[in-house]
Amino acid sequence: MKPILPFAALAIIASPALAKTITVAPGPDAQSRLQGALIEAAPGDVIEIGAGRFDLTDGLSLDVNKVIVRGAGPDKTVLSFKGQLGAGEGLLVTSDDVVLRGFAVEDSKGDGIKTKGADRIVYKNVRVEWTGGPKETNGAYGIYPVESSDVLIDSVIVKGASDAGIYVGQSKRIIVRNSRAEGNVAGIEIENSRNADVYGNTATHNTGGILVFDLPNLPVMGGGDIRVFKNMVVDNDTPNFAPKGNIVATVPTGTGVLVMANDNVHVFDNDLSGNGTANVMIISYPKAFTDKRYNPLPRGIAVGGNRHGKAGFAPQLPGGAQLAAAFGGSLPPILWDGSGDKAGLAVTDKVTVLGLGLALAAPPETAKPAPVDLSTGTAMPQPARVVLPEAMEAAAR
Amino acid sequence: MNLARRLAIIVSAAAALVILGAAMEDARGVNDAAITGEGYPATLSEFHLFTDMATRAPAARVTPYTLNTPLFSDYAEKQRYLYVPGGKAAAYDPDKVIDLPVGSALVKTFGYQQAGRFKALETRLLLHRASGWVAIPYVWNADGTDAVLKRAGTRIPVTFTDPSGTIRTISYSVPNQNQCKDCHALSGAVTPIGPKIRNLNDGKQLQALLKAGMLDRLPTDAPRLARWDDAAAPLADRARAYLETNCAHCHNPNGAASNSGLYLDWHQADLNARGILKHPVAAGRGSGSNEFDIDPGHPERSILIFRMESADPGIAMPELGRATVHAEAIDLLTRWIAEMPPAGTPADIGVKATRN
């Protein structure tokens, strides 16, 4: 009985007659048994990681296509990297059509799970956590797919990342849904990526809830066509604990949804509340850059149909306190730095928008804050729903 | 016959057998089938790369080589060998690793001086099969008579004396097969890193390879990479040679660190991509709260130095194979960055950036 391979392009030499399940239980020598299973797996295999705690000394890695790595649940199968001596992440995946589900990665010294150039990757019911709470010494990213097409992140939990809990970088066709990001600097971050749907997530007690960034000088440029909808972005109140030098270190505490540069980003039907600086911020890239391919301005950004609770009550901006006082104690829930073409911004939420009147890359001290009407602009048509291959959806059921 | 004589005969017969065995090994030469076949032999001895495992005397055509600027691996000593099967030659390429034909092998034994002699810890093989290169780690047994396959890698506690005379105890990491690939992958395919023409070019060994028929040609203008420890060479050449060998296998547009945008390969012309006033992308706490990978004139504010100075896996660069700080290289790169004209001064190198 030969398995039917849905991917014609999958070159498998000597494919196994039948997919097998490799079981790895906790206990002595877990490092080499688990890493051995990940190396010796063949396409189609399932690696079943048993319930219990695995104390690991080195990052794990998978480089075989079409493998399912499955634990007994995000609270039952725990891969602990507290004693990690080497490698930049807890688990690294560099192959395609991989499914990661039902396990936790704890206390990795660097990133939690990185999947690089791993197309059609599925994360389901995975937890990545730094168990000591928010600390600058925690790893940067919890879940970190990069340079990948077709990314599905579903029902994951990430806590304590010193950069972003869920970070999708330089990728295309992405869904992040039904997940929880708590106590990270950035809860969910989509960076230099195209076609992303971010919905049904809860981002709470981070420094910033959901960030959509586009940065210069990267191999993959031109972020945009992104929808952020039906999320709970509430009480993002953790003081920024990112090491300086990183772009997220500049995110003010109390940021709900932040759009920096990018084109065609739609933020709608979200519950936004308890974000002390702003529920929504639309800004340009604030630093100098040399990359001629790069557009630092936000273009065609639509914000509408969101439900705004309290916001702007503790703005972490230069002169924020005085500014808030001038507005009767709280800033308006939506901030726009004033850069880019107003005609391409469409903010139709029935709340005040505060314009900061900043020229591109101007210092914040030069702001000329004033309410601004962005309801008459025209954003781009909403991007189409991201549809991932059915095999990925099936794997996440 | 008394017992002693009997024993003597037995012993000498055994010795004769051993000698005969060695001679047979010699006659057989390298086990080409083990190199090109499928699978991974369980022991290093099966490859017949050495005529004698205990002394690691190389078999015929297993040719030692050195690199002008090698990869730093926790001060380990390395014995490198190149094997090209009979009747074949590697193809000269000025820019890349020498193009080794199918059936070739690269053999690298890592170890330390222990009680005055070299003790082998592991031997890494790169084998050129018809399907491409494969990388396999073998770990030596305690008495140094053979090495066994360790696809999942391992850790070995080691105590050694570094060049400064400091005694160090580390957990030496033998990489697993995927980690071999982490460094040795270009666009996803395993490839050798070290034996580039410019890094082999020491004025002698390429000529010897040519003479032995193992290299197809050798133009007189072959490029030459500086030795990082050559005090007579220009500082920038030494620094960039070190970065090329220690960083560029990942930090290039097709390597494991492609997404960083930091490219430390010899050919990189874009100063920002080379790290000059380049903001970090995904460095996390690896930034050390610094703004730039390289801040000209300010090594103390350069992420590159910060990450070299750390042995914490969440910070350290390279990510693999370094539990020890390479003090001598940090000195070199610190001096190199210190000598760069600072940004904004008349002599600066023209990359603009903002500080927060």
JSON list of C-alpha atoms in Angstrom, two decimals, chain A residues 32 35-36 39-40 57-59 61-63 84-89 92 109-110 114 116 136-141 144 146-147 163 167 170 191 217-219 243-246 250 285 287-288 290, chain B residues 131 151-153 155 171 173 176-179 181-182 255-261 263 270 272 278-285 287-291 311-314 319-320 351-354 356:
[
{"chain": "A", "resi": 32, "resn": "SER", "atom": "CA", "xyz": [19.22, 12.07, 22.05]},
{"chain": "A", "resi": 35, "resn": "GLN", "atom": "CA", "xyz": [16.52, 14.34, 18.48]},
{"chain": "A", "resi": 36, "resn": "GLY", "atom": "CA", "xyz": [17.19, 10.89, 17.05]},
{"chain": "A", "resi": 39, "resn": "ILE", "atom": "CA", "xyz": [16.39, 12.92, 12.43]},
{"chain": "A", "resi": 40, "resn": "GLU", "atom": "CA", "xyz": [15.37, 9.39, 11.58]},
{"chain": "A", "resi": 57, "resn": "THR", "atom": "CA", "xyz": [20.16, 20.46, 27.06]},
{"chain": "A", "resi": 58, "resn": "ASP", "atom": "CA", "xyz": [20.13, 21.51, 23.43]},
{"chain": "A", "resi": 59, "resn": "GLY", "atom": "CA", "xyz": [17.76, 22.86, 20.86]},
{"chain": "A", "resi": 61, "resn": "SER", "atom": "CA", "xyz": [15.53, 20.36, 15.08]},
{"chain": "A", "resi": 62, "resn": "LEU", "atom": "CA", "xyz": [13.50, 18.76, 12.31]},
{"chain": "A", "resi": 63, "resn": "ASP", "atom": "CA", "xyz": [14.50, 18.78, 8.66]},
{"chain": "A", "resi": 84, "resn": "GLN", "atom": "CA", "xyz": [19.75, 24.54, 27.58]},
{"chain": "A", "resi": 85, "resn": "LEU", "atom": "CA", "xyz": [23.46, 24.78, 26.76]},
{"chain": "A", "resi": 86, "resn": "GLY", "atom": "CA", "xyz": [23.37, 25.33, 23.02]},
{"chain": "A", "resi": 87, "resn": "ALA", "atom": "CA", "xyz": [21.42, 26.31, 19.89]},
{"chain": "A", "resi": 88, "resn": "GLY", "atom": "CA", "xyz": [19.47, 29.48, 19.31]},
{"chain": "A", "resi": 89, "resn": "GLU", "atom": "CA", "xyz": [15.99, 28.10, 19.84]},
{"chain": "A", "resi": 92, "resn": "LEU", "atom": "CA", "xyz": [13.87, 24.55, 14.77]},
{"chain": "A", "resi": 109, "resn": "LYS", "atom": "CA", "xyz": [17.24, 30.54, 26.02]},
{"chain": "A", "resi": 110, "resn": "GLY", "atom": "CA", "xyz": [16.53, 31.96, 22.59]},
{"chain": "A", "resi": 114, "resn": "LYS", "atom": "CA", "xyz": [11.36, 28.72, 14.87]},
{"chain": "A", "resi": 116, "resn": "LYS", "atom": "CA", "xyz": [12.38, 28.82, 8.73]},
{"chain": "A", "resi": 136, "resn": "GLU", "atom": "CA", "xyz": [14.39, 40.83, 29.59]},
{"chain": "A", "resi": 137, "resn": "THR", "atom": "CA", "xyz": [16.36, 37.58, 29.79]},
{"chain": "A", "resi": 138, "resn": "ASN", "atom": "CA", "xyz": [13.53, 35.59, 28.16]},
{"chain": "A", "resi": 139, "resn": "GLY", "atom": "CA", "xyz": [13.89, 34.50, 24.56]},
{"chain": "A", "resi": 140, "resn": "ALA", "atom": "CA", "xyz": [12.85, 36.87, 21.81]},
{"chain": "A", "resi": 141, "resn": "TYR", "atom": "CA", "xyz": [10.08, 35.05, 19.95]},
{"chain": "A", "resi": 144, "resn": "TYR", "atom": "CA", "xyz": [8.51, 32.23, 14.88]},
{"chain": "A", "resi": 146, "resn": "VAL", "atom": "CA", "xyz": [9.90, 33.09, 8.87]},
{"chain": "A", "resi": 147, "resn": "GLU", "atom": "CA", "xyz": [10.52, 33.05, 5.10]},
{"chain": "A", "resi": 163, "resn": "ASP", "atom": "CA", "xyz": [10.11, 40.45, 21.71]},
{"chain": "A", "resi": 167, "resn": "TYR", "atom": "CA", "xyz": [5.94, 36.51, 15.23]},
{"chain": "A", "resi": 170, "resn": "GLN", "atom": "CA", "xyz": [8.93, 37.62, 5.71]},
{"chain": "A", "resi": 191, "resn": "GLU", "atom": "CA", "xyz": [6.34, 41.70, 9.81]},
{"chain": "A", "resi": 217, "resn": "ASN", "atom": "CA", "xyz": [16.83, 46.20, 4.62]},
{"chain": "A", "resi": 218, "resn": "LEU", "atom": "CA", "xyz": [15.35, 42.73, 4.75]},
{"chain": "A", "resi": 219, "resn": "PRO", "atom": "CA", "xyz": [15.46, 40.11, 2.01]},
{"chain": "A", "resi": 243, "resn": "PRO", "atom": "CA", "xyz": [16.20, 44.84, 25.11]},
{"chain": "A", "resi": 244, "resn": "LYS", "atom": "CA", "xyz": [16.90, 48.17, 23.42]},
{"chain": "A", "resi": 245, "resn": "GLY", "atom": "CA", "xyz": [17.96, 48.17, 19.79]},
{"chain": "A", "resi": 246, "resn": "ASN", "atom": "CA", "xyz": [15.04, 45.99, 18.79]},
{"chain": "A", "resi": 250, "resn": "THR", "atom": "CA", "xyz": [10.11, 51.45, 20.93]},
{"chain": "A", "resi": 285, "resn": "TYR", "atom": "CA", "xyz": [8.78, 53.87, 10.25]},
{"chain": "A", "resi": 287, "resn": "LYS", "atom": "CA", "xyz": [14.19, 55.74, 11.61]},
{"chain": "A", "resi": 288, "resn": "ALA", "atom": "CA", "xyz": [16.50, 56.67, 8.76]},
{"chain": "A", "resi": 290, "resn": "THR", "atom": "CA", "xyz": [19.02, 53.37, 3.00]},
{"chain": "B", "resi": 131, "resn": "SER", "atom": "CA", "xyz": [22.14, 12.51, -4.33]},
{"chain": "B", "resi": 151, "resn": "ARG", "atom": "CA", "xyz": [23.34, 11.08, 14.34]},
{"chain": "B", "resi": 152, "resn": "ALA", "atom": "CA", "xyz": [21.63, 12.82, 17.26]},
{"chain": "B", "resi": 153, "resn": "GLY", "atom": "CA", "xyz": [24.87, 14.39, 18.48]},
{"chain": "B", "resi": 155, "resn": "ARG", "atom": "CA", "xyz": [27.89, 16.33, 24.70]},
{"chain": "B", "resi": 171, "resn": "SER", "atom": "CA", "xyz": [30.52, 20.84, 27.76]},
{"chain": "B", "resi": 173, "resn": "SER", "atom": "CA", "xyz": [28.94, 19.76, 21.79]},
{"chain": "B", "resi": 176, "resn": "ASN", "atom": "CA", "xyz": [23.53, 16.36, 15.45]},
{"chain": "B", "resi": 177, "resn": "GLN", "atom": "CA", "xyz": [23.02, 15.79, 11.76]},
{"chain": "B", "resi": 178, "resn": "ASN", "atom": "CA", "xyz": [20.55, 18.65, 11.42]},
{"chain": "B", "resi": 179, "resn": "GLN", "atom": "CA", "xyz": [22.99, 21.01, 13.11]},
{"chain": "B", "resi": 181, "resn": "LYS", "atom": "CA", "xyz": [23.16, 21.05, 7.96]},
{"chain": "B", "resi": 182, "resn": "ASP", "atom": "CA", "xyz": [22.31, 24.29, 9.76]},
{"chain": "B", "resi": 255, "resn": "GLY", "atom": "CA", "xyz": [22.15, 30.62, 4.40]},
{"chain": "B", "resi": 256, "resn": "ALA", "atom": "CA", "xyz": [20.46, 29.80, 7.69]},
{"chain": "B", "resi": 257, "resn": "ALA", "atom": "CA", "xyz": [20.49, 33.46, 8.74]},
{"chain": "B", "resi": 258, "resn": "SER", "atom": "CA", "xyz": [19.18, 34.83, 5.44]},
{"chain": "B", "resi": 259, "resn": "ASN", "atom": "CA", "xyz": [16.21, 36.46, 7.18]},
{"chain": "B", "resi": 260, "resn": "SER", "atom": "CA", "xyz": [18.51, 38.62, 9.34]},
{"chain": "B", "resi": 261, "resn": "GLY", "atom": "CA", "xyz": [19.63, 40.72, 6.38]},
{"chain": "B", "resi": 263, "resn": "TYR", "atom": "CA", "xyz": [25.50, 39.22, 5.27]},
{"chain": "B", "resi": 270, "resn": "ASP", "atom": "CA", "xyz": [26.26, 46.66, 0.67]},
{"chain": "B", "resi": 272, "resn": "ASN", "atom": "CA", "xyz": [24.36, 48.10, 5.65]},
{"chain": "B", "resi": 278, "resn": "LYS", "atom": "CA", "xyz": [22.42, 48.11, 10.60]},
{"chain": "B", "resi": 279, "resn": "HIS", "atom": "CA", "xyz": [19.58, 47.76, 13.07]},
{"chain": "B", "resi": 280, "resn": "PRO", "atom": "CA", "xyz": [18.97, 44.24, 14.38]},
{"chain": "B", "resi": 281, "resn": "VAL", "atom": "CA", "xyz": [15.90, 42.42, 13.11]},
{"chain": "B", "resi": 282, "resn": "ALA", "atom": "CA", "xyz": [15.29, 39.43, 15.33]},
{"chain": "B", "resi": 283, "resn": "ALA", "atom": "CA", "xyz": [18.20, 39.61, 17.73]},
{"chain": "B", "resi": 284, "resn": "GLY", "atom": "CA", "xyz": [16.07, 39.81, 20.85]},
{"chain": "B", "resi": 285, "resn": "ARG", "atom": "CA", "xyz": [18.31, 40.00, 23.88]},
{"chain": "B", "resi": 287, "resn": "SER", "atom": "CA", "xyz": [21.15, 43.10, 20.87]},
{"chain": "B", "resi": 288, "resn": "GLY", "atom": "CA", "xyz": [22.60, 43.78, 24.30]},
{"chain": "B", "resi": 289, "resn": "SER", "atom": "CA", "xyz": [20.59, 47.00, 24.16]},
{"chain": "B", "resi": 290, "resn": "ASN", "atom": "CA", "xyz": [22.75, 48.24, 21.29]},
{"chain": "B", "resi": 291, "resn": "GLU", "atom": "CA", "xyz": [21.35, 49.95, 18.21]},
{"chain": "B", "resi": 311, "resn": "ALA", "atom": "CA", "xyz": [28.44, 32.11, 25.82]},
{"chain": "B", "resi": 312, "resn": "ASP", "atom": "CA", "xyz": [24.70, 32.25, 26.62]},
{"chain": "B", "resi": 313, "resn": "PRO", "atom": "CA", "xyz": [22.84, 30.25, 23.95]},
{"chain": "B", "resi": 314, "resn": "GLY", "atom": "CA", "xyz": [20.18, 32.97, 23.71]},
{"chain": "B", "resi": 319, "resn": "GLU", "atom": "CA", "xyz": [24.66, 29.77, 17.57]},
{"chain": "B", "resi": 320, "resn": "LEU", "atom": "CA", "xyz": [26.29, 26.36, 17.35]},
{"chain": "B", "resi": 351, "resn": "VAL", "atom": "CA", "xyz": [25.75, 54.79, 5.71]},
{"chain": "B", "resi": 352, "resn": "LYS", "atom": "CA", "xyz": [23.05, 56.86, 7.32]},
{"chain": "B", "resi": 353, "resn": "ALA", "atom": "CA", "xyz": [21.08, 55.75, 10.34]},
{"chain": "B", "resi": 354, "resn": "THR", "atom": "CA", "xyz": [19.24, 57.17, 13.27]},
{"chain": "B", "resi": 356, "resn": "ASN", "atom": "CA", "xyz": [16.90, 56.29, 19.24]}
]
